[in-house]
């Protein structure tokens, strides 16, 4: 497949820079002045013995009407302009824009990796457009294991509260762990770092992703599939709550993409058994202040509403045993609402299989998963409502193990879908 | 008298037999045409299926958004295309056979019936498409309404389904030229009545009820609003 061609402006900017050691890429439009201030403080403020001595390029989507910024003038006592930090605006490639602001489309990643390859960087960091990574102690800890060649992909370990990142904790992370055997806590993190040696593999993976019509790129999955070293780094980065995106859209994009990857990589994950812990770097950050137990009634009601109205859809995807358990769960009594891990795991795997078999329209399938997910959230919230962050993390670890233990169920349904055809 | 009755009966029978004998070649031609074209359809379908499998149309269309698979997930695109080709050729054979049958028949009624058959075929196609669209849209509305925590999700879904089906029925009847003016009028009254009733309900009669219902819906902290306060899904 043909590699991405960068725009003329981007190429001109890269020619002026020629070479760099590090590339820090922002994958969505940002305010240039804000980026300049944050990047200057974060990068030039680093110790010269570590990353501060390396030639760093910050790439960001160029905004029309602004002058391309190629140099940063330090506003310290020195008047001299440092060449250690350069800014490179790039043209965002035309393509299907992502529906989720913090999750860039695969074509944007393709442009970033092409720039990294052209400049011959040793390491590249992709950061979210809210620039939280530059406002926190992120770059140094994340880049260090990659530059020291302890791993080729560094994924962040955010310190989240027990009610944060629930979609990731309930579906994405444990499914990736079970399928590919790597215990990546945040497989779809908006910030990550990778070695320059991984760029050719990443570009091939991206071309395949785009050719399949998918827009979400999974760096951890691609690294696991290619048996590259992955490590996790404790960071104190905190991203602001996402606004303007509804749950169904996010589920459709992320879980749909997970199922698509599952279909594509079927010959690979079927051979994987169990999972391995990853090298973890850094000291765990304290999680945010504990929040009180939340009202789960609306979510339970949505689950019950879903059960009453979506039975005909769920019956096309889920076997009768699962439907019977859901019927028991949907009884109107929210105090003892509890969705067992095994049930939830079977539901996710059955939906993954239905995605592959196109039992119903994929958009309908992912929409029908939302009430079930809210049911899980309600059950989880009732369980850990009065527990601390450590207990909540143990609870999620138990769920992840349930995913691994349920993998034989997925394998048998995947290989013989007709045998258990509901 | 009995002789006359017997003679009349014999003459009638002779006319019927003569008529059947006149039609028999046409019927035979019709059957032969249909069988011949069915054989061609089978061969063409096999060729098309082989070609589509050769260019891996299913895998190509499976990448990204596949509109065919979204609307008809049970059948692969190659199966659908093959079947469409098969039945199109069979239909051509059917029409050719009818033409042969009609040529051997000088009955005005038969000619008019034969001319009406394409309308019937078009109406059947409209009916099938209408059903597929109604089913897809009603399911989309049902799932969307449940995720928006609307308790009247099923009612909305049924409403959408029946609206599309009624529209389809009106189009089918119009295509069949059955009760043209009456059907148009009935359809216009029905749809216009629904829209007028909704307008009156919102504007006048049920103003307070709808207002209270809308206020309740707007004020109700849905599961996602609660999530924004306490739960962060992503």
XYZ file of C-alpha atoms in Angstrom:
656
model
C 0.000 0.000 0.000
C 1.235 3.509 -0.789
C 2.593 5.573 2.104
C 0.996 8.879 3.023
C 2.268 11.940 1.165
C 2.783 14.915 3.455
C 1.720 18.373 2.344
C 4.232 20.754 0.770
C 4.150 23.130 3.741
C 4.906 20.304 6.140
C 7.741 19.063 3.950
C 9.157 22.588 3.738
C 9.065 22.890 7.523
C 10.756 19.521 7.929
C 13.455 20.452 5.440
C 14.310 23.479 7.496
C 14.486 21.384 10.656
C 16.294 18.535 8.897
C 16.681 16.194 11.839
C 15.445 15.787 15.353
C 15.857 13.436 18.299
C 12.335 13.662 19.662
C 8.982 14.407 18.114
C 6.130 15.526 20.308
C 2.956 15.442 18.279
C -0.416 16.958 19.044
C -2.994 15.098 17.013
C -5.846 17.611 17.086
C -6.110 21.396 16.608
C -4.792 23.473 19.532
C -4.284 27.133 20.243
C -0.745 27.828 19.021
C 0.245 30.315 21.715
C -0.972 28.040 24.475
C 1.028 25.184 22.962
C 4.149 27.321 22.651
C 3.986 28.414 26.272
C 3.257 24.949 27.650
C 5.827 23.188 25.449
C 8.556 25.723 26.196
C 8.044 25.364 29.910
C 7.779 21.566 29.803
C 10.611 20.787 27.403
C 13.213 23.468 27.936
C 12.656 23.268 31.649
C 13.808 19.662 31.690
C 17.201 18.651 32.954
C 19.937 18.960 30.311
C 21.302 15.561 31.365
C 18.033 13.919 30.406
C 15.742 14.998 27.652
C 16.544 18.678 27.890
C 19.633 18.192 25.726
C 17.844 16.514 22.856
C 16.602 18.270 19.752
C 12.859 18.304 20.042
C 10.211 19.136 17.477
C 6.637 19.843 18.487
C 4.250 19.116 15.637
C 0.740 20.509 15.741
C -2.066 20.932 13.208
C -1.455 24.227 11.397
C -4.349 26.665 11.608
C -5.117 28.673 8.461
C -4.327 32.355 8.723
C -1.495 31.981 11.201
C 2.158 32.133 10.384
C 4.005 28.842 10.622
C 6.111 28.883 13.749
C 9.525 27.446 13.228
C 11.490 28.817 16.139
C 10.781 29.605 19.717
C 12.327 32.605 21.286
C 12.856 32.082 24.929
C 11.452 34.833 27.087
C 14.077 34.413 29.724
C 17.070 36.673 30.332
C 18.925 35.134 27.400
C 18.183 36.609 24.048
C 19.732 33.719 22.182
C 17.257 31.474 20.353
C 17.550 27.845 21.229
C 17.584 25.315 18.479
C 16.709 22.530 20.859
C 13.023 23.192 20.431
C 11.278 23.763 17.146
C 7.630 23.939 16.237
C 6.299 22.364 13.094
C 2.743 22.944 11.921
C 1.378 20.217 9.711
C -1.718 19.973 7.546
C -4.264 17.557 8.921
C -4.926 14.952 6.244
C -8.294 14.879 4.544
C -10.252 11.879 5.617
C -13.034 10.812 7.860
C -12.800 13.011 10.946
C -13.063 11.279 14.280
C -16.365 11.616 16.154
C -14.460 11.809 19.435
C -12.351 14.946 20.011
C -9.571 13.311 22.036
C -9.292 10.267 19.786
C -7.653 11.257 16.502
C -8.457 9.350 13.366
C -5.970 6.868 11.960
C -5.094 9.177 9.043
C -3.796 11.809 11.493
C -1.563 9.238 13.150
C -0.369 8.258 9.710
C 0.768 11.851 9.075
C 2.513 12.019 12.456
C 4.375 8.767 11.937
C 5.390 9.849 8.442
C 6.905 13.010 9.925
C 8.673 10.998 12.613
C 10.122 8.700 9.964
C 11.254 11.547 7.732
C 13.017 13.307 10.599
C 14.621 10.106 11.857
C 13.582 10.636 15.481
C 14.639 8.255 18.243
C 11.310 8.555 20.009
C 7.916 10.087 19.440
C 5.286 11.150 21.947
C 1.667 11.711 20.984
C -0.231 13.941 23.393
C -3.873 14.841 23.749
C -5.080 18.248 22.494
C -5.927 19.466 26.005
C -2.112 19.630 26.568
C -2.516 18.043 30.020
C 0.658 16.081 29.289
C 2.634 19.316 29.020
C 1.140 20.735 32.195
C 2.174 17.673 34.195
C 5.238 15.563 34.761
C 4.681 13.402 31.683
C 7.318 13.721 29.016
C 10.400 12.816 31.036
C 9.023 9.633 32.683
C 7.338 8.468 29.451
C 10.255 9.069 27.109
C 12.959 7.697 29.406
C 12.168 3.938 29.130
C 11.790 4.283 25.355
C 15.067 6.151 24.909
C 16.851 3.755 27.264
C 15.460 0.927 25.115
C 13.726 -0.751 28.015
C 10.609 -0.963 25.852
C 9.407 0.188 22.469
C 5.985 1.466 23.445
C 5.257 3.301 26.686
C 1.630 3.571 27.752
C 0.548 5.822 30.613
C -0.889 4.662 33.916
C -3.242 7.438 34.962
C -4.308 7.768 38.571
C -8.064 7.669 38.202
C -10.858 7.591 40.710
C -12.969 4.472 41.068
C -15.737 5.977 38.922
C -13.439 7.236 36.165
C -12.743 5.625 32.813
C -15.427 2.997 33.316
C -15.772 2.102 29.641
C -12.078 1.336 29.567
C -12.205 -0.630 32.815
C -15.288 -2.657 31.912
C -14.632 -3.528 28.279
C -11.542 -2.170 26.518
C -8.704 -2.976 28.930
C -9.847 -6.426 30.106
C -10.792 -7.489 26.563
C -7.371 -6.461 25.195
C -5.731 -8.264 28.113
C -7.689 -11.450 27.454
C -7.300 -11.367 23.678
C -3.662 -10.362 23.296
C -2.186 -11.437 26.622
C -0.863 -8.003 27.637
C -2.115 -6.267 30.767
C -2.324 -2.768 29.340
C -4.410 -0.701 31.726
C -5.223 2.059 29.230
C -4.934 0.600 25.722
C -6.614 3.583 24.051
C -4.839 6.330 25.969
C -4.696 9.704 24.184
C -1.025 10.081 25.244
C 1.664 7.520 24.547
C 5.306 7.261 23.474
C 7.002 4.904 21.093
C 10.463 4.223 19.798
C 11.626 5.270 16.327
C 12.256 1.585 15.621
C 8.531 0.916 15.828
C 7.617 3.456 13.167
C 7.738 1.089 10.143
C 5.503 -1.421 11.948
C 3.122 1.308 13.070
C 2.861 2.650 9.526
C 2.026 -0.791 8.160
C -0.582 -1.235 10.900
C -2.098 2.163 10.124
C -2.301 1.453 6.418
C -4.127 -1.763 7.187
C -6.452 0.037 9.631
C -7.324 2.675 7.050
C -7.717 0.102 4.285
C -10.246 -1.705 6.473
C -12.228 1.516 6.793
C -11.520 1.815 10.505
C -10.634 5.176 12.023
C -9.436 4.182 15.496
C -5.824 3.190 15.984
C -4.786 0.864 18.828
C -1.079 1.289 19.492
C -1.013 -1.265 22.331
C -2.778 -3.907 20.233
C -0.442 -3.413 17.311
C 2.594 -3.631 19.579
C 1.251 -6.796 21.230
C 0.449 -8.426 17.889
C 3.990 -7.701 16.677
C 5.478 -8.843 20.000
C 7.069 -5.507 20.719
C 8.061 -4.504 24.233
C 5.391 -2.502 26.034
C 5.816 -0.821 29.382
C 3.530 1.261 31.543
C 4.542 4.479 33.270
C 2.863 6.094 36.247
C 2.042 9.698 35.340
C 0.268 12.474 37.159
C -1.543 13.681 34.022
C -5.218 14.366 34.552
C -7.451 14.987 31.564
C -10.519 17.164 31.880
C -13.908 15.452 31.645
C -14.991 15.031 28.060
C -17.867 17.208 26.966
C -20.166 17.259 23.978
C -19.913 13.566 23.200
C -22.623 11.128 24.176
C -22.036 7.660 25.492
C -23.560 5.853 22.509
C -21.223 7.603 20.079
C -18.151 6.764 22.144
C -19.238 3.148 22.562
C -19.911 2.862 18.869
C -16.450 4.155 18.004
C -14.347 2.454 20.652
C -16.142 -0.839 21.233
C -16.976 -1.107 17.536
C -13.316 -0.644 16.720
C -12.359 -3.232 19.371
C -14.703 -5.767 17.765
C -13.370 -4.926 14.298
C -9.798 -5.519 15.521
C -10.969 -8.745 17.120
C -12.330 -9.932 13.763
C -9.189 -8.903 11.936
C -6.730 -10.440 14.397
C -8.720 -13.624 15.025
C -5.932 -15.979 13.872
C -3.580 -14.313 16.379
C -5.560 -13.965 19.587
C -6.931 -17.470 19.379
C -3.432 -18.770 20.094
C -2.911 -16.581 23.162
C -3.466 -18.103 26.596
C -3.433 -16.104 29.800
C -1.748 -12.739 30.096
C 1.541 -11.262 31.209
C 2.083 -8.249 33.417
C 4.012 -5.401 31.829
C 7.110 -3.621 33.086
C 5.869 -0.735 35.184
C 7.949 2.363 35.700
C 7.576 5.114 38.252
C 5.717 5.580 41.497
C 1.940 5.261 41.582
C 0.281 8.634 41.872
C -2.414 9.148 44.513
C -5.873 8.944 42.969
C -8.263 11.889 43.185
C -10.293 12.404 46.344
C -12.791 9.645 46.902
C -16.339 10.419 45.796
C -19.384 9.325 47.715
C -21.561 6.509 46.464
C -23.636 7.764 43.548
C -27.277 7.204 42.750
C -27.473 4.229 40.437
C -31.252 4.274 40.038
C -31.294 6.018 36.637
C -28.838 3.499 35.218
C -30.762 0.551 36.595
C -33.939 2.024 35.134
C -32.262 2.390 31.749
C -31.188 -1.227 31.959
C -34.724 -2.306 32.853
C -36.149 -0.125 30.081
C -33.671 -1.722 27.688
C -34.712 -5.185 28.799
C -38.401 -4.427 28.282
C -37.927 -2.889 24.855
C -34.846 -4.501 23.345
C -35.571 -8.172 24.057
C -36.180 -8.836 20.381
C -32.762 -7.355 19.540
C -30.890 -8.988 22.432
C -32.456 -12.359 21.615
C -30.735 -12.243 18.203
C -27.348 -11.856 19.864
C -27.465 -13.499 23.287
C -28.191 -17.143 24.068
C -31.300 -18.048 26.107
C -29.281 -18.699 29.275
C -27.937 -15.160 29.241
C -31.372 -13.718 28.530
C -32.779 -15.631 31.489
C -30.130 -14.186 33.775
C -30.846 -10.719 32.452
C -34.547 -11.274 33.078
C -33.769 -12.134 36.694
C -31.601 -9.039 36.935
C -34.258 -6.779 35.447
C -36.676 -7.369 38.295
C -37.646 -4.042 39.845
C -35.412 -3.983 42.910
C -32.341 -1.794 42.661
C -30.875 -2.437 46.108
C -29.691 -5.938 45.268
C -28.835 -5.256 41.658
C -25.751 -7.280 40.871
C -24.433 -8.314 37.467
C -21.962 -11.200 37.874
C -18.653 -10.829 36.063
C -19.183 -14.060 34.136
C -22.480 -12.770 32.764
C -20.970 -9.451 31.687
C -18.002 -11.168 30.053
C -20.276 -13.514 28.084
C -22.362 -10.551 26.961
C -19.318 -8.698 25.627
C -18.020 -11.789 23.858
C -21.449 -12.539 22.349
C -21.700 -9.004 21.044
C -18.219 -9.323 19.577
C -19.265 -12.481 17.784
C -22.480 -10.859 16.551
C -20.374 -7.986 15.204
C -18.330 -10.440 13.205
C -21.334 -12.439 11.939
C -23.352 -9.281 11.205
C -26.329 -10.871 12.943
C -27.935 -7.458 12.949
C -26.822 -4.085 11.647
C -23.581 -3.133 13.433
C -24.849 0.297 14.378
C -27.917 -1.308 16.002
C -25.739 -3.880 17.722
C -23.516 -1.315 19.388
C -26.522 0.826 20.321
C -28.165 -2.172 21.968
C -25.072 -2.711 24.125
C -25.429 0.658 25.877
C -28.224 -0.318 28.355
C -26.305 -3.487 29.253
C -23.179 -1.445 29.885
C -25.110 0.947 32.123
C -26.406 -2.084 33.991
C -22.826 -3.181 34.610
C -21.872 0.328 35.766
C -24.773 0.344 38.220
C -23.781 -3.066 39.560
C -20.140 -2.013 39.919
C -21.090 1.269 41.618
C -23.255 -0.572 44.145
C -20.372 -2.931 44.900
C -17.594 -0.376 45.323
C -19.711 2.520 46.513
C -18.172 2.515 49.973
C -14.848 0.976 49.019
C -11.568 2.786 48.598
C -9.614 3.146 45.334
C -7.429 0.121 46.143
C -10.449 -2.131 46.667
C -12.020 -0.803 43.476
C -8.831 -1.608 41.566
C -8.878 -5.134 42.995
C -12.474 -5.435 41.891
C -11.471 -4.477 38.341
C -8.609 -6.941 38.459
C -11.163 -9.627 39.316
C -13.185 -8.597 36.267
C -10.111 -8.778 34.057
C -9.416 -12.309 35.280
C -13.023 -13.206 34.490
C -12.408 -12.087 30.908
C -9.420 -14.434 30.706
C -11.355 -17.303 32.255
C -14.217 -16.687 29.815
C -11.961 -16.859 26.769
C -12.672 -20.566 26.115
C -16.343 -19.597 25.801
C -15.397 -16.992 23.189
C -13.191 -19.464 21.353
C -15.878 -22.124 21.117
C -18.534 -19.635 19.981
C -16.125 -18.068 17.503
C -15.152 -21.347 15.923
C -18.609 -22.912 15.929
C -21.101 -20.061 15.845
C -23.920 -22.241 14.570
C -23.636 -24.709 17.405
C -24.736 -22.133 19.942
C -26.827 -20.108 17.564
C -29.538 -18.442 19.619
C -85.687 -30.307 -27.288
C -83.248 -32.625 -25.655
C -81.451 -32.980 -28.942
C -81.152 -29.193 -29.208
C -79.778 -28.931 -25.651
C -77.320 -31.697 -26.356
C -76.266 -30.043 -29.590
C -75.739 -26.682 -27.806
C -73.678 -28.361 -25.141
C -71.570 -30.129 -27.738
C -71.026 -26.866 -29.605
C -70.018 -25.072 -26.359
C -67.632 -27.879 -25.447
C -66.178 -27.788 -28.934
C -65.624 -24.012 -28.637
C -63.946 -24.450 -25.217
C -61.732 -27.250 -26.502
C -60.926 -25.244 -29.575
C -60.055 -22.259 -27.355
C -57.831 -24.417 -25.161
C -56.175 -25.850 -28.241
C -55.557 -22.292 -29.452
C -54.016 -21.348 -26.124
C -51.945 -24.514 -25.685
C -49.103 -23.444 -27.957
C -48.933 -20.152 -26.092
C -48.836 -21.921 -22.722
C -46.208 -24.273 -24.007
C -44.178 -21.336 -25.353
C -44.548 -19.608 -21.973
C -43.331 -22.643 -20.031
C -40.446 -23.210 -22.423
C -39.434 -19.527 -22.237
C -39.484 -19.544 -18.444
C -37.490 -22.796 -18.245
C -34.999 -21.614 -20.835
C -34.439 -18.300 -19.091
C -34.278 -20.040 -15.710
C -31.411 -22.122 -17.051
C -29.712 -18.976 -18.355
C -30.336 -17.296 -14.989
C -28.761 -20.192 -13.140
C -25.695 -20.141 -15.384
C -25.373 -16.366 -15.189
C -25.770 -16.431 -11.396
C -22.999 -19.013 -11.171
C -20.755 -16.846 -13.338
C -21.531 -13.722 -11.321
C -20.951 -15.554 -8.034
C -17.588 -16.863 -9.254
C -16.589 -13.419 -10.447
C -17.616 -11.719 -7.201
C -15.787 -14.335 -5.141
C -12.759 -13.849 -7.378
C -12.642 -10.114 -6.739
C -13.501 -10.750 -3.043
C -16.340 -8.290 -3.048
C -17.507 -9.360 0.429
C -14.141 -8.623 2.025
C -13.816 -5.329 0.156
C -17.270 -4.135 1.155
C -16.773 -5.402 4.719
C -14.103 -2.743 5.177
C -15.645 0.293 6.725
C -19.277 1.204 6.305
C -21.083 -1.340 4.254
C -24.536 0.030 3.492
C -25.753 -3.273 2.036
C -24.738 -5.174 5.156
C -26.251 -2.543 7.445
C -29.676 -2.811 5.780
C -29.578 -6.544 5.205
C -27.031 -8.034 7.586
C -28.118 -11.657 7.089
C -27.046 -11.939 3.458
C -23.597 -11.184 2.138
C -23.352 -8.648 -0.710
C -22.320 -11.371 -3.183
C -25.363 -13.471 -2.261
C -27.670 -10.504 -2.692
C -26.184 -9.502 -6.048
C -26.284 -13.094 -7.309
C -29.903 -13.490 -6.310
C -30.870 -10.173 -7.888
C -29.209 -11.219 -11.165
C -30.912 -14.636 -11.050
C -34.381 -13.302 -10.446
C -33.981 -10.483 -12.971
C -33.216 -13.000 -15.718
C -36.085 -15.243 -14.590
C -38.354 -12.193 -14.680
C -37.202 -11.391 -18.222
C -37.993 -14.978 -19.157
C -41.381 -14.608 -17.543
C -42.095 -11.462 -19.542
C -40.874 -13.058 -22.778
C -43.092 -16.037 -22.067
C -46.032 -13.749 -21.449
C -45.329 -11.992 -24.711
C -45.372 -15.360 -26.481
C -48.526 -16.312 -24.658
C -50.151 -12.988 -25.497
C -49.245 -13.243 -29.170
C -51.166 -16.469 -29.423
C -54.117 -14.988 -27.674
C -56.382 -12.471 -29.334
C -58.429 -11.958 -26.170
C -58.538 -8.315 -25.113
C -58.821 -9.262 -21.463
C -55.707 -11.427 -21.648
C -53.777 -8.620 -23.343
C -54.730 -6.126 -20.675
C -53.893 -8.553 -17.878
C -50.520 -9.190 -19.434
C -49.879 -5.459 -19.695
C -50.745 -5.091 -16.013
C -48.223 -7.670 -14.796
C -45.169 -5.329 -14.789
C -47.103 -3.068 -12.430
C -47.602 -6.034 -10.130
C -43.895 -6.820 -10.207
C -43.033 -3.204 -9.411
C -45.538 -3.204 -6.575
C -43.991 -6.359 -5.094
C -40.535 -4.785 -5.226
C -41.905 -1.628 -3.554
C -43.524 -3.723 -0.850
C -40.315 -5.608 -0.101
C -38.233 -2.423 0.008
C -40.815 -0.687 2.178
C -40.761 -3.538 4.653
C -36.968 -3.548 4.866
C -36.864 0.226 5.390
C -39.674 0.117 7.966
C -37.943 -2.615 9.947
C -34.568 -0.842 9.885
C -35.962 2.557 10.834
C -38.187 1.219 13.607
C -35.267 -0.633 15.166
C -33.046 2.468 14.904
C -35.692 4.586 16.606
C -36.278 1.926 19.293
C -32.614 1.641 20.226
C -32.047 5.393 20.069
C -35.103 6.119 22.222
C -34.133 3.500 24.830
C -30.633 4.999 25.064
C -32.232 8.407 25.548
C -34.230 6.862 28.387
C -37.579 7.581 26.739
C -40.257 5.394 28.267
C -42.387 5.590 25.137
C -39.605 4.134 23.000
C -41.664 1.205 21.795
C -44.572 3.489 20.902
C -42.274 5.743 18.892
C -40.765 2.764 17.138
C -44.169 1.322 16.252
C -45.296 4.735 15.053
C -42.346 5.068 12.718
C -42.790 1.516 11.450
C -46.478 1.996 10.693
C -45.912 5.379 9.092
C -43.432 3.850 6.683
C -45.672 0.847 6.057
C -48.712 3.043 5.390
C -46.635 5.147 3.017
C -45.446 1.971 1.296
C -49.006 0.639 1.018
C -50.157 3.903 -0.528
C -47.302 3.800 -3.041
C -48.069 0.163 -3.867
C -51.741 0.860 -4.416
C -50.870 3.879 -6.516
C -48.511 1.757 -8.576
C -51.252 -0.805 -9.086
C -53.633 1.976 -10.072
C -56.140 0.729 -7.526
C -58.605 3.363 -6.315
C -56.148 6.093 -7.283
C -58.021 9.155 -6.140
C -59.481 7.478 -3.062
C -56.117 6.145 -1.932
C -54.460 9.539 -2.453
C -57.207 11.231 -0.536
C -57.213 8.671 2.300
C -53.447 8.866 2.608
C -53.483 12.648 2.585
C -56.215 12.732 5.208
C -54.432 10.179 7.388
C -51.042 11.874 7.328
C -52.492 15.331 7.422
C -54.682 14.282 10.324
C -51.721 12.929 12.257
C -49.712 16.074 11.706
C -52.674 18.326 12.537
C -53.421 16.330 15.684
C -49.825 16.646 16.820
C -49.842 20.365 16.077
C -53.066 20.860 18.011
C -51.805 18.738 20.873
C -48.633 20.749 21.146
C -50.176 24.098 20.367
C -53.533 23.999 22.075
C -55.300 21.062 23.625
C -52.510 19.164 25.393
C -50.323 22.173 25.842
C -50.031 21.798 29.582
C -49.542 18.046 29.482
C -46.881 18.230 26.790
C -45.274 21.152 28.541
C -45.117 19.217 31.829
C -43.848 16.131 30.018
C -41.156 18.116 28.242
C -40.150 19.828 31.463
C -39.966 16.456 33.178
C -37.808 15.063 30.393
C -35.531 18.077 30.369
C -35.181 18.157 34.144
C -34.736 14.422 34.544
C -31.086 13.627 35.190
C -30.610 10.798 32.713
C -28.005 8.170 33.339
C -25.527 10.127 31.280
C -26.165 13.306 33.268
C -25.527 11.343 36.447
C -22.402 10.002 34.824
C -21.238 13.531 34.213
C -21.550 14.278 37.889
C -20.169 11.077 39.393
C -19.291 8.640 36.644
C -16.817 9.273 33.891
C -17.175 6.627 31.247
C -14.189 7.875 29.291
